[in-house]
Structure formats: C-alpha cells, structure tokens
C-alpha cells in the first residue's frame, strides 16, 4: 500500500463520522445542544474505533495523533469526562507511556487555565512540537517518522479548525433562519394591522354619517357595517397562523363584484365630493376567484386613490374593464397626485411607504392575493396627473 493510499484511508476512517455529524447539524432543525453534543460524542468515538480497527500507520506515534484529535475535540466541546476516559485509554493502549501521560495531564491543565478555545488549540499545537522534540532525543525516532508526525499533526489541527468553523457557520445559519421567521411573523402582524384598518375605517365612516332618527340609515348602513366586521373577523382568522394568503375560489361575476363596490362606497364618495364611476363592457364576466379577497384588493386600491386625491381640485375615481385573450383587465384610475418614478420602482417592496401612518404592506398583500388567482397587479402613474392600477385575471373556463 502506497503512502498516499494509506493516508487517504486513514483520514477517511477519521472524517467519515465527523461528516455525518455535520450533515446531521445542517439538516436537523431546532436540535438542542445536549442532543447535538451526544451525536458528536458518538461520531468521535466511532472515528476512534474505525481508525484503531482499520487504520494503517508506519509507527505508533501516528496513532497518538488520532487519540489527540478525539481528546482535544472532547475538551473543546467541554466534555471533560470522555476526554479523560480516552486519555486514560490511550495511556494504557501504549503500555502506560509516562511521556504520553504527562502530555495528557498538561492538556487537562491547559483546558482549566485557558477558557478561550483559540488559545487552547494554539497551546496544544505548540505542546505537540515540544513532545516531538522530547521523543527525538529520548527515543531516537527517525527523521522520516518526524516528518510524517508533523504532517499528520498539521492535518489533524486543520480538521479541528474546519470543524469549529463549520459549527460556527451552522450556528449563523440557524440564527438567520430564526431571524427570517421573526421577520415573517412581524410582516404578518403588520399585514393584520394594515388590513384591519380598512374595514374599521369603513365602519367609522358610516357611523359618522349615521343618524339614529333616520330609519333608512338603519336599513342601509347596518348591513354594510356588519359585512365589514365579518371581513375583519375573516382577516384575523386567516393571519392567526402567520402563513401565506389562502383563497377559496368560486365562480364570480366581475360585474356583480364591481356593482357591490359601487353600492358600498357611493355615499362615502358623495360626501367627499369625488366623482366615482364604474363601467363594465359586459354584464356577465365570470372568473374563478375568492369574492371577499378580491373585494379586499379593490378596497385597498380605492382607499389609496382616495388618499392620493387633491381636495382642491375636481377629483374622480373610475373603474372600467377590458377583455382580451381569455383574460379580464380591471382598471382603477384616479387623478390624484400620482407616484414618482423612484417610489414606483419600490411600490411592492415590503415596509416601504410614503404615508406617515402606513405600513408599506397594502400593495404587497394585494399582489399576493391577485397572484394566488393566477393574475397580476400592475401600476401606471404620472406624478401630478394620476395613477391607474391594473388587475389582470383569467376568465372562467367553461
């Protein structure tokens, strides 16, 4: 067996269980430290067994390096009990070598004195060269064996450093995943607060106009207020799990949906002196979608249009439709202040908003809902002229 093949096989016996440990760390989520240390201990003991059972070395001093590798890692992982057990086993395995016993006693003392792992690794590395110097003069080992020992020593310490760095990368990756989960939770909470404000604002608007002495208000406003409260409850239920938007599809007549929008908000537009109109090119435009979710999107877009209206000029919000290639386009056009090219490029960016009390999630949520319907939501705007939101949805395939 050539030296290269012998070297390759020896490192395979040592590193194979360690690689299993790293793979376990990477692909196991929420693993606690106790369980992780137990797996590492098992892998290190497996490495030691494999190298003792199948390893091939020219001299016994190279075997010592393998014991050092396992002992040092146990010390680095604060497993003093197994480190001492392997140290005693190594001393007995090499016929109670006094020099080896002295080295492992120094390992223990350095571990007690040096709490920083970097200094501990460096100190033991220097100690091994002193130990090699002692062997050279006391036992007269050959220069070729010394070079082999130095090579194995460098290799083992390199593996230790790589293992520590890999564990650090895994810890950073786990922290990153936790941070992403926290961001997703915060984003979901922002979505809840943003979308709950819409139906509450509608309820407040009708309550402000409500006249308890006018019986017609009871008949016209109470059903609308009740409907908005139902939407709020649905939103809370949907976002309680902090998951992606879900839709429940059914056959919907777009004309009916737009007519419902007209009936619900006409009075509010009249009170704000906004000319609101809906034009549909067909009485029956059917899609497969979630009525409440699409209503929610339209509400959000119309609310943004209202907030963009300049109260000092005659304002309008116009909704109209267009059919093409088995799809329907719904245009929501206003003559508000418009959107600058810079803000337009960031319109779908989470948490980006130009409003004082905005969350920057309204457009993003609307896009998610439309995307769940296999459609798209786009914006065209000119600053100082107005904005047009364009919803594209596939028609129902009979």
mmCIF file of C-alpha atoms in Angstrom:
data_model
loop_
_atom_site.group_PDB
_atom_site.id
_atom_site.type_symbol
_atom_site.label_atom_id
_atom_site.label_comp_id
_atom_site.label_asym_id
_atom_site.label_seq_id
_atom_site.Cartn_x
_atom_site.Cartn_y
_atom_site.Cartn_z
ATOM 1 C CA UNK A 1 0.000 0.000 0.000
ATOM 2 C CA UNK A 2 1.464 3.369 -1.031
ATOM 3 C CA UNK A 3 1.824 6.212 1.461
ATOM 4 C CA UNK A 4 -0.822 8.240 -0.373
ATOM 5 C CA UNK A 5 -3.406 5.443 -0.257
ATOM 6 C CA UNK A 6 -2.600 4.801 3.406
ATOM 7 C CA UNK A 7 -3.003 8.490 4.185
ATOM 8 C CA UNK A 8 -6.307 8.695 2.291
ATOM 9 C CA UNK A 9 -7.764 5.622 4.029
ATOM 10 C CA UNK A 10 -6.709 6.784 7.496
ATOM 11 C CA UNK A 11 -8.343 10.175 7.035
ATOM 12 C CA UNK A 12 -11.456 8.520 5.654
ATOM 13 C CA UNK A 13 -11.887 6.470 8.852
ATOM 14 C CA UNK A 14 -11.455 9.597 10.964
ATOM 15 C CA UNK A 15 -13.521 12.077 8.937
ATOM 16 C CA UNK A 16 -16.473 9.960 7.794
ATOM 17 C CA UNK A 17 -18.294 10.013 11.181
ATOM 18 C CA UNK A 18 -17.472 13.729 11.535
ATOM 19 C CA UNK A 19 -19.123 14.435 8.171
ATOM 20 C CA UNK A 20 -22.208 12.548 9.346
ATOM 21 C CA UNK A 21 -22.310 14.832 12.394
ATOM 22 C CA UNK A 22 -22.087 17.980 10.243
ATOM 23 C CA UNK A 23 -24.816 16.737 7.899
ATOM 24 C CA UNK A 24 -26.981 16.000 10.949
ATOM 25 C CA UNK A 25 -26.404 19.540 12.236
ATOM 26 C CA UNK A 26 -27.266 21.119 8.892
ATOM 27 C CA UNK A 27 -30.456 19.202 8.162
ATOM 28 C CA UNK A 28 -31.852 18.912 11.697
ATOM 29 C CA UNK A 29 -33.815 21.984 12.778
ATOM 30 C CA UNK A 30 -34.398 23.017 16.392
ATOM 31 C CA UNK A 31 -31.869 20.468 17.683
ATOM 32 C CA UNK A 32 -30.876 21.266 21.264
ATOM 33 C CA UNK A 33 -27.254 21.460 22.445
ATOM 34 C CA UNK A 34 -27.477 18.315 24.574
ATOM 35 C CA UNK A 35 -28.637 16.187 21.656
ATOM 36 C CA UNK A 36 -26.067 17.757 19.320
ATOM 37 C CA UNK A 37 -23.206 17.040 21.744
ATOM 38 C CA UNK A 38 -24.422 13.461 22.151
ATOM 39 C CA UNK A 39 -24.315 12.912 18.382
ATOM 40 C CA UNK A 40 -20.832 14.455 18.176
ATOM 41 C CA UNK A 41 -19.595 12.221 21.007
ATOM 42 C CA UNK A 42 -20.914 9.147 19.237
ATOM 43 C CA UNK A 43 -19.260 10.219 15.958
ATOM 44 C CA UNK A 44 -15.896 10.897 17.614
ATOM 45 C CA UNK A 45 -15.933 7.524 19.347
ATOM 46 C CA UNK A 46 -16.849 5.962 16.000
ATOM 47 C CA UNK A 47 -13.861 7.718 14.387
ATOM 48 C CA UNK A 48 -11.567 6.374 17.078
ATOM 49 C CA UNK A 49 -12.917 2.834 16.702
ATOM 50 C CA UNK A 50 -12.617 2.866 12.895
ATOM 51 C CA UNK A 51 -9.038 4.128 12.925
ATOM 52 C CA UNK A 52 -7.990 1.593 15.586
ATOM 53 C CA UNK A 53 -9.776 -1.228 13.767
ATOM 54 C CA UNK A 54 -8.911 -0.450 10.145
ATOM 55 C CA UNK A 55 -6.213 2.253 10.254
ATOM 56 C CA UNK A 56 -2.683 1.627 8.981
ATOM 57 C CA UNK A 57 0.325 3.526 10.366
ATOM 58 C CA UNK A 58 4.063 3.073 9.995
ATOM 59 C CA UNK A 59 4.692 3.788 13.704
ATOM 60 C CA UNK A 60 2.763 4.104 16.947
ATOM 61 C CA UNK A 61 3.355 7.841 17.279
ATOM 62 C CA UNK A 62 0.998 8.489 14.369
ATOM 63 C CA UNK A 63 -1.689 6.597 16.278
ATOM 64 C CA UNK A 64 -1.187 9.080 19.119
ATOM 65 C CA UNK A 65 -2.233 11.908 16.791
ATOM 66 C CA UNK A 66 -5.641 10.284 16.299
ATOM 67 C CA UNK A 67 -6.133 9.976 20.054
ATOM 68 C CA UNK A 68 -5.115 13.641 20.379
ATOM 69 C CA UNK A 69 -7.719 14.617 17.776
ATOM 70 C CA UNK A 70 -10.546 12.948 19.690
ATOM 71 C CA UNK A 71 -9.364 14.112 23.127
ATOM 72 C CA UNK A 72 -8.930 17.733 22.017
ATOM 73 C CA UNK A 73 -12.388 17.858 20.457
ATOM 74 C CA UNK A 74 -13.947 16.484 23.634
ATOM 75 C CA UNK A 75 -12.181 19.199 25.632
ATOM 76 C CA UNK A 76 -13.247 21.880 23.132
ATOM 77 C CA UNK A 77 -16.865 20.684 23.476
ATOM 78 C CA UNK A 78 -16.486 20.772 27.311
ATOM 79 C CA UNK A 79 -16.945 17.010 27.615
ATOM 80 C CA UNK A 80 -14.282 16.517 30.297
ATOM 81 C CA UNK A 81 -15.437 13.035 31.302
ATOM 82 C CA UNK A 82 -14.978 11.455 27.854
ATOM 83 C CA UNK A 83 -11.743 13.409 27.287
ATOM 84 C CA UNK A 84 -10.282 11.912 30.494
ATOM 85 C CA UNK A 85 -11.591 8.440 29.636
ATOM 86 C CA UNK A 86 -9.946 8.490 26.180
ATOM 87 C CA UNK A 87 -6.748 9.904 27.711
ATOM 88 C CA UNK A 88 -6.544 7.002 30.199
ATOM 89 C CA UNK A 89 -7.359 4.503 27.432
ATOM 90 C CA UNK A 90 -4.577 5.957 25.231
ATOM 91 C CA UNK A 91 -2.004 5.725 28.023
ATOM 92 C CA UNK A 92 -2.967 2.065 28.638
ATOM 93 C CA UNK A 93 -3.097 1.297 24.894
ATOM 94 C CA UNK A 94 0.520 2.430 24.546
ATOM 95 C CA UNK A 95 1.734 0.333 27.517
ATOM 96 C CA UNK A 96 1.431 3.036 30.141
ATOM 97 C CA UNK A 97 3.671 5.583 28.427
ATOM 98 C CA UNK A 98 4.822 8.107 31.035
ATOM 99 C CA UNK A 99 5.587 10.751 28.374
ATOM 100 C CA UNK A 100 2.079 10.379 26.956
ATOM 101 C CA UNK A 101 0.554 10.545 30.433
ATOM 102 C CA UNK A 102 2.430 13.793 31.075
ATOM 103 C CA UNK A 103 1.161 15.273 27.805
ATOM 104 C CA UNK A 104 -2.471 14.489 28.629
ATOM 105 C CA UNK A 105 -2.080 15.929 32.125
ATOM 106 C CA UNK A 106 -0.842 19.145 30.508
ATOM 107 C CA UNK A 107 -3.866 19.009 28.128
ATOM 108 C CA UNK A 108 -6.155 18.978 31.178
ATOM 109 C CA UNK A 109 -4.273 21.799 32.922
ATOM 110 C CA UNK A 110 -4.371 23.980 29.810
ATOM 111 C CA UNK A 111 -8.098 23.327 29.481
ATOM 112 C CA UNK A 112 -8.654 24.501 33.065
ATOM 113 C CA UNK A 113 -6.456 27.585 32.649
ATOM 114 C CA UNK A 114 -7.446 28.662 29.125
ATOM 115 C CA UNK A 115 -11.151 29.267 28.589
ATOM 116 C CA UNK A 116 -10.773 30.596 25.047
ATOM 117 C CA UNK A 117 -10.840 27.736 22.523
ATOM 118 C CA UNK A 118 -8.449 29.524 20.144
ATOM 119 C CA UNK A 119 -5.726 29.826 22.788
ATOM 120 C CA UNK A 120 -6.301 26.245 23.885
ATOM 121 C CA UNK A 121 -5.869 24.900 20.346
ATOM 122 C CA UNK A 122 -2.741 27.018 19.802
ATOM 123 C CA UNK A 123 -1.227 25.951 23.133
ATOM 124 C CA UNK A 124 -1.755 22.228 22.486
ATOM 125 C CA UNK A 125 -0.365 22.652 18.972
ATOM 126 C CA UNK A 126 2.860 24.124 20.399
ATOM 127 C CA UNK A 127 2.908 21.432 23.096
ATOM 128 C CA UNK A 128 2.883 18.704 20.433
ATOM 129 C CA UNK A 129 6.062 20.093 18.894
ATOM 130 C CA UNK A 130 7.755 20.067 22.296
ATOM 131 C CA UNK A 131 6.576 16.484 22.731
ATOM 132 C CA UNK A 132 8.051 15.594 19.329
ATOM 133 C CA UNK A 133 11.343 17.208 20.392
ATOM 134 C CA UNK A 134 11.399 15.029 23.527
ATOM 135 C CA UNK A 135 10.701 11.865 21.514
ATOM 136 C CA UNK A 136 13.504 12.691 19.117
ATOM 137 C CA UNK A 137 16.136 12.901 21.879
ATOM 138 C CA UNK A 138 14.792 10.255 24.289
ATOM 139 C CA UNK A 139 13.576 7.525 21.946
ATOM 140 C CA UNK A 140 15.583 8.447 18.863
ATOM 141 C CA UNK A 141 12.777 8.259 16.286
ATOM 142 C CA UNK A 142 13.749 8.568 12.617
ATOM 143 C CA UNK A 143 13.578 11.819 10.674
ATOM 144 C CA UNK A 144 11.081 10.261 8.230
ATOM 145 C CA UNK A 145 8.736 9.457 11.137
ATOM 146 C CA UNK A 146 9.147 13.009 12.469
ATOM 147 C CA UNK A 147 8.089 14.455 9.102
ATOM 148 C CA UNK A 148 5.098 12.106 8.985
ATOM 149 C CA UNK A 149 4.167 13.116 12.533
ATOM 150 C CA UNK A 150 4.385 16.824 11.656
ATOM 151 C CA UNK A 151 2.237 16.310 8.542
ATOM 152 C CA UNK A 152 -0.417 14.364 10.476
ATOM 153 C CA UNK A 153 -0.299 16.923 13.273
ATOM 154 C CA UNK A 154 -0.922 19.813 10.885
ATOM 155 C CA UNK A 155 -3.679 17.860 9.152
ATOM 156 C CA UNK A 156 -5.497 16.975 12.373
ATOM 157 C CA UNK A 157 -5.378 20.553 13.676
ATOM 158 C CA UNK A 158 -6.587 21.787 10.305
ATOM 159 C CA UNK A 159 -9.569 19.420 10.579
ATOM 160 C CA UNK A 160 -10.290 20.672 14.113
ATOM 161 C CA UNK A 161 -10.298 24.299 12.942
ATOM 162 C CA UNK A 162 -12.501 23.445 9.933
ATOM 163 C CA UNK A 163 -14.955 21.622 12.217
ATOM 164 C CA UNK A 164 -15.154 24.596 14.585
ATOM 165 C CA UNK A 165 -15.674 26.986 11.658
ATOM 166 C CA UNK A 166 -18.341 24.701 10.195
ATOM 167 C CA UNK A 167 -20.189 24.646 13.522
ATOM 168 C CA UNK A 168 -19.994 28.445 13.620
ATOM 169 C CA UNK A 169 -21.444 28.682 10.107
ATOM 170 C CA UNK A 170 -24.241 26.298 11.115
ATOM 171 C CA UNK A 171 -24.994 28.452 14.178
ATOM 172 C CA UNK A 172 -25.107 31.577 11.991
ATOM 173 C CA UNK A 173 -27.393 29.788 9.538
ATOM 174 C CA UNK A 174 -29.739 28.729 12.356
ATOM 175 C CA UNK A 175 -29.740 32.301 13.706
ATOM 176 C CA UNK A 176 -30.528 33.569 10.205
ATOM 177 C CA UNK A 177 -33.462 31.158 9.902
ATOM 178 C CA UNK A 178 -34.768 32.297 13.285
ATOM 179 C CA UNK A 179 -34.412 35.916 12.186
ATOM 180 C CA UNK A 180 -36.316 35.182 8.972
ATOM 181 C CA UNK A 181 -39.099 33.514 10.968
ATOM 182 C CA UNK A 182 -39.227 36.576 13.223
ATOM 183 C CA UNK A 183 -39.387 38.872 10.180
ATOM 184 C CA UNK A 184 -42.181 36.773 8.676
ATOM 185 C CA UNK A 185 -44.094 36.984 11.938
ATOM 186 C CA UNK A 186 -43.578 40.758 12.123
ATOM 187 C CA UNK A 187 -44.645 41.107 8.484
ATOM 188 C CA UNK A 188 -47.787 39.079 9.171
ATOM 189 C CA UNK A 189 -48.606 41.274 12.167
ATOM 190 C CA UNK A 190 -48.119 44.373 10.027
ATOM 191 C CA UNK A 191 -50.457 42.893 7.424
ATOM 192 C CA UNK A 192 -53.078 42.264 10.086
ATOM 193 C CA UNK A 193 -52.924 45.821 11.392
ATOM 194 C CA UNK A 194 -52.954 47.274 7.881
ATOM 195 C CA UNK A 195 -55.871 45.252 6.591
ATOM 196 C CA UNK A 196 -57.960 45.582 9.756
ATOM 197 C CA UNK A 197 -57.739 49.370 9.431
ATOM 198 C CA UNK A 198 -59.609 49.233 6.103
ATOM 199 C CA UNK A 199 -62.928 47.721 7.282
ATOM 200 C CA UNK A 200 -62.728 49.679 10.538
ATOM 201 C CA UNK A 201 -62.323 52.899 8.523
ATOM 202 C CA UNK A 202 -65.417 51.978 6.506
ATOM 203 C CA UNK A 203 -67.390 51.278 9.691
ATOM 204 C CA UNK A 204 -66.272 54.588 11.191
ATOM 205 C CA UNK A 205 -67.249 56.447 8.015
ATOM 206 C CA UNK A 206 -70.800 55.095 8.108
ATOM 207 C CA UNK A 207 -71.102 55.593 11.865
ATOM 208 C CA UNK A 208 -70.095 59.240 11.408
ATOM 209 C CA UNK A 209 -72.905 59.633 8.866
ATOM 210 C CA UNK A 210 -75.350 57.582 10.945
ATOM 211 C CA UNK A 211 -78.455 59.436 12.130
ATOM 212 C CA UNK A 212 -80.332 57.467 14.793
ATOM 213 C CA UNK A 213 -83.508 59.406 13.979
ATOM 214 C CA UNK A 214 -83.393 58.327 10.344
ATOM 215 C CA UNK A 215 -84.772 54.785 9.966
ATOM 216 C CA UNK A 216 -83.431 54.473 6.405
ATOM 217 C CA UNK A 217 -79.915 54.670 7.816
ATOM 218 C CA UNK A 218 -80.594 51.514 9.845
ATOM 219 C CA UNK A 219 -81.634 49.658 6.729
ATOM 220 C CA UNK A 220 -78.777 50.907 4.549
ATOM 221 C CA UNK A 221 -75.810 51.229 6.916
ATOM 222 C CA UNK A 222 -76.198 48.366 9.400
ATOM 223 C CA UNK A 223 -75.784 45.559 6.771
ATOM 224 C CA UNK A 224 -72.667 47.278 5.412
ATOM 225 C CA UNK A 225 -71.163 47.719 8.886
ATOM 226 C CA UNK A 226 -71.969 44.081 9.701
ATOM 227 C CA UNK A 227 -70.327 42.971 6.445
ATOM 228 C CA UNK A 228 -67.149 44.917 7.246
ATOM 229 C CA UNK A 229 -66.995 43.406 10.732
ATOM 230 C CA UNK A 230 -67.270 39.939 9.148
ATOM 231 C CA UNK A 231 -64.350 40.805 6.882
ATOM 232 C CA UNK A 232 -62.307 41.834 9.917
ATOM 233 C CA UNK A 233 -63.019 38.533 11.642
ATOM 234 C CA UNK A 234 -62.024 36.657 8.486
ATOM 235 C CA UNK A 235 -58.762 38.574 8.326
ATOM 236 C CA UNK A 236 -57.925 37.715 11.932
ATOM 237 C CA UNK A 237 -58.660 34.063 11.273
ATOM 238 C CA UNK A 238 -56.525 33.982 8.121
ATOM 239 C CA UNK A 239 -53.494 35.669 9.628
ATOM 240 C CA UNK A 240 -53.577 33.898 13.006
ATOM 241 C CA UNK A 241 -51.339 31.165 11.591
ATOM 242 C CA UNK A 242 -48.974 33.774 10.052
ATOM 243 C CA UNK A 243 -48.980 31.891 6.751
ATOM 244 C CA UNK A 244 -49.299 32.872 3.137
ATOM 245 C CA UNK A 245 -52.598 34.191 1.848
ATOM 246 C CA UNK A 246 -55.199 31.483 1.216
ATOM 247 C CA UNK A 247 -58.129 31.802 -1.163
ATOM 248 C CA UNK A 248 -61.391 29.903 -1.518
ATOM 249 C CA UNK A 249 -62.386 30.065 -5.156
ATOM 250 C CA UNK A 250 -65.875 30.078 -6.610
ATOM 251 C CA UNK A 251 -67.441 31.341 -9.830
ATOM 252 C CA UNK A 252 -67.711 35.139 -9.586
ATOM 253 C CA UNK A 253 -69.385 37.669 -11.838
ATOM 254 C CA UNK A 254 -66.992 40.636 -12.068
ATOM 255 C CA UNK A 255 -69.866 42.968 -12.893
ATOM 256 C CA UNK A 256 -71.628 41.954 -9.695
ATOM 257 C CA UNK A 257 -68.433 42.468 -7.681
ATOM 258 C CA UNK A 258 -67.970 45.977 -9.108
ATOM 259 C CA UNK A 259 -71.638 46.789 -8.538
ATOM 260 C CA UNK A 260 -71.244 45.730 -4.920
ATOM 261 C CA UNK A 261 -68.242 48.073 -4.605
ATOM 262 C CA UNK A 262 -70.365 50.901 -6.071
ATOM 263 C CA UNK A 263 -73.232 50.306 -3.631
ATOM 264 C CA UNK A 264 -70.966 50.078 -0.605
ATOM 265 C CA UNK A 265 -68.915 53.209 -1.229
ATOM 266 C CA UNK A 266 -71.051 55.554 -3.278
ATOM 267 C CA UNK A 267 -72.261 57.521 -0.235
ATOM 268 C CA UNK A 268 -68.719 57.945 1.064
ATOM 269 C CA UNK A 269 -67.559 59.322 -2.305
ATOM 270 C CA UNK A 270 -70.534 61.681 -2.460
ATOM 271 C CA UNK A 271 -69.642 63.093 0.958
ATOM 272 C CA UNK A 272 -66.052 63.674 -0.184
ATOM 273 C CA UNK A 273 -67.147 65.261 -3.486
ATOM 274 C CA UNK A 274 -65.362 62.578 -5.554
ATOM 275 C CA UNK A 275 -66.842 61.566 -8.893
ATOM 276 C CA UNK A 276 -66.908 57.760 -8.698
ATOM 277 C CA UNK A 277 -67.974 55.670 -11.694
ATOM 278 C CA UNK A 278 -67.860 52.050 -12.780
ATOM 279 C CA UNK A 279 -68.081 50.999 -16.422
ATOM 280 C CA UNK A 280 -68.227 47.336 -17.381
ATOM 281 C CA UNK A 281 -68.173 46.297 -21.037
ATOM 282 C CA UNK A 282 -70.184 43.149 -20.358
ATOM 283 C CA UNK A 283 -72.937 42.244 -17.930
ATOM 284 C CA UNK A 284 -71.503 38.756 -17.412
ATOM 285 C CA UNK A 285 -67.740 38.426 -16.925
ATOM 286 C CA UNK A 286 -67.061 35.272 -14.950
ATOM 287 C CA UNK A 287 -63.838 34.303 -13.175
ATOM 288 C CA UNK A 288 -62.874 31.620 -10.679
ATOM 289 C CA UNK A 289 -61.891 33.550 -7.553
ATOM 290 C CA UNK A 290 -62.374 34.442 -3.913
ATOM 291 C CA UNK A 291 -65.067 37.131 -3.685
ATOM 292 C CA UNK A 292 -64.005 38.507 -0.275
ATOM 293 C CA UNK A 293 -60.308 38.591 -1.175
ATOM 294 C CA UNK A 294 -60.896 40.422 -4.465
ATOM 295 C CA UNK A 295 -63.219 42.811 -2.659
ATOM 296 C CA UNK A 296 -60.381 43.371 -0.191
ATOM 297 C CA UNK A 297 -57.935 44.194 -3.016
ATOM 298 C CA UNK A 298 -60.323 46.653 -4.646
ATOM 299 C CA UNK A 299 -60.992 48.271 -1.287
ATOM 300 C CA UNK A 300 -57.269 48.727 -0.672
ATOM 301 C CA UNK A 301 -56.652 50.239 -4.113
ATOM 302 C CA UNK A 302 -59.656 52.594 -3.839
ATOM 303 C CA UNK A 303 -58.537 53.635 -0.348
ATOM 304 C CA UNK A 304 -55.089 54.520 -1.736
ATOM 305 C CA UNK A 305 -56.763 56.501 -4.534
ATOM 306 C CA UNK A 306 -58.854 58.457 -2.030
ATOM 307 C CA UNK A 307 -55.732 59.303 -0.017
ATOM 308 C CA UNK A 308 -53.994 60.493 -3.208
ATOM 309 C CA UNK A 309 -56.862 62.830 -4.187
ATOM 310 C CA UNK A 310 -56.197 66.570 -4.129
ATOM 311 C CA UNK A 311 -59.183 68.116 -2.290
ATOM 312 C CA UNK A 312 -58.574 71.447 -4.028
ATOM 313 C CA UNK A 313 -59.494 70.201 -7.499
ATOM 314 C CA UNK A 314 -62.360 68.251 -9.023
ATOM 315 C CA UNK A 315 -61.469 64.629 -8.473
ATOM 316 C CA UNK A 316 -62.585 61.315 -9.857
ATOM 317 C CA UNK A 317 -62.038 57.602 -9.422
ATOM 318 C CA UNK A 318 -63.073 55.472 -12.375
ATOM 319 C CA UNK A 319 -63.246 51.686 -12.679
ATOM 320 C CA UNK A 320 -63.600 50.004 -16.071
ATOM 321 C CA UNK A 321 -62.889 46.589 -17.599
ATOM 322 C CA UNK A 322 -61.334 45.178 -20.759
ATOM 323 C CA UNK A 323 -61.405 41.645 -22.205
ATOM 324 C CA UNK A 324 -58.501 40.078 -24.120
ATOM 325 C CA UNK A 325 -57.092 36.588 -24.725
ATOM 326 C CA UNK A 326 -59.324 34.791 -22.163
ATOM 327 C CA UNK A 327 -58.467 37.359 -19.520
ATOM 328 C CA UNK A 328 -60.125 40.373 -17.967
ATOM 329 C CA UNK A 329 -58.387 43.592 -17.022
ATOM 330 C CA UNK A 330 -59.864 45.793 -14.297
ATOM 331 C CA UNK A 331 -58.617 49.381 -14.345
ATOM 332 C CA UNK A 332 -58.900 51.618 -11.246
ATOM 333 C CA UNK A 333 -57.991 55.103 -12.403
ATOM 334 C CA UNK A 334 -57.735 58.315 -10.399
ATOM 335 C CA UNK A 335 -56.498 61.861 -10.974
ATOM 336 C CA UNK A 336 -54.647 62.110 -7.700
ATOM 337 C CA UNK A 337 -51.118 63.340 -7.012
ATOM 338 C CA UNK A 338 -49.560 60.359 -8.811
ATOM 339 C CA UNK A 339 -46.434 58.377 -7.926
ATOM 340 C CA UNK A 340 -42.851 59.413 -8.661
ATOM 341 C CA UNK A 341 -40.620 57.097 -10.705
ATOM 342 C CA UNK A 342 -38.476 56.410 -7.598
ATOM 343 C CA UNK A 343 -41.472 55.436 -5.478
ATOM 344 C CA UNK A 344 -42.925 53.417 -8.371
ATOM 345 C CA UNK A 345 -39.773 51.270 -8.503
ATOM 346 C CA UNK A 346 -40.251 50.398 -4.802
ATOM 347 C CA UNK A 347 -44.044 50.135 -4.729
ATOM 348 C CA UNK A 348 -44.071 46.385 -3.996
ATOM 349 C CA UNK A 349 -41.167 46.500 -1.533
ATOM 350 C CA UNK A 350 -42.220 45.312 1.956
ATOM 351 C CA UNK A 351 -42.466 48.078 4.584
ATOM 352 C CA UNK A 352 -41.673 50.856 2.095
ATOM 353 C CA UNK A 353 -44.257 53.622 2.414
ATOM 354 C CA UNK A 354 -44.544 57.365 1.897
ATOM 355 C CA UNK A 355 -47.502 57.647 4.266
ATOM 356 C CA UNK A 356 -46.985 58.858 7.799
ATOM 357 C CA UNK A 357 -49.032 56.050 9.350
ATOM 358 C CA UNK A 358 -48.608 53.467 6.584
ATOM 359 C CA UNK A 359 -47.082 50.009 6.967
ATOM 360 C CA UNK A 360 -45.904 49.545 3.370
ATOM 361 C CA UNK A 361 -47.713 46.219 3.029
ATOM 362 C CA UNK A 362 -51.020 47.093 1.356
ATOM 363 C CA UNK A 363 -49.754 46.816 -2.223
ATOM 364 C CA UNK A 364 -47.682 43.738 -1.401
ATOM 365 C CA UNK A 365 -50.661 41.944 0.132
ATOM 366 C CA UNK A 366 -52.879 42.900 -2.817
ATOM 367 C CA UNK A 367 -50.279 41.499 -5.217
ATOM 368 C CA UNK A 368 -50.121 38.262 -3.227
ATOM 369 C CA UNK A 369 -53.906 37.861 -3.396
ATOM 370 C CA UNK A 370 -54.007 38.529 -7.153
ATOM 371 C CA UNK A 371 -51.038 36.194 -7.729
ATOM 372 C CA UNK A 372 -52.947 33.479 -5.825
ATOM 373 C CA UNK A 373 -55.656 33.904 -8.504
ATOM 374 C CA UNK A 374 -53.007 33.348 -11.246
ATOM 375 C CA UNK A 375 -53.282 37.025 -12.137
ATOM 376 C CA UNK A 376 -51.191 40.171 -11.849
ATOM 377 C CA UNK A 377 -51.446 43.647 -10.364
ATOM 378 C CA UNK A 378 -49.592 46.468 -12.134
ATOM 379 C CA UNK A 379 -49.452 50.239 -11.718
ATOM 380 C CA UNK A 380 -49.125 53.085 -14.207
ATOM 381 C CA UNK A 381 -48.664 56.564 -12.829
ATOM 382 C CA UNK A 382 -47.520 60.055 -13.691
ATOM 383 C CA UNK A 383 -46.629 62.438 -10.924
ATOM 384 C CA UNK A 384 -49.139 65.295 -10.720
ATOM 385 C CA UNK A 385 -51.528 63.589 -13.175
ATOM 386 C CA UNK A 386 -52.827 60.419 -11.543
ATOM 387 C CA UNK A 387 -52.468 56.684 -11.118
ATOM 388 C CA UNK A 388 -54.042 53.615 -12.725
ATOM 389 C CA UNK A 389 -53.991 50.216 -11.037
ATOM 390 C CA UNK A 390 -54.467 47.314 -13.469
ATOM 391 C CA UNK A 391 -55.708 43.943 -12.218
ATOM 392 C CA UNK A 392 -55.405 41.093 -14.730
ATOM 393 C CA UNK A 393 -57.325 37.872 -14.032
ATOM 394 C CA UNK A 394 -58.006 34.738 -16.116
ATOM 395 C CA UNK A 395 -61.606 34.251 -17.208
ATOM 396 C CA UNK A 396 -63.561 31.241 -16.024
ATOM 397 C CA UNK A 397 -63.047 28.355 -18.458
ATOM 398 C CA UNK A 398 -66.411 26.761 -19.065
#
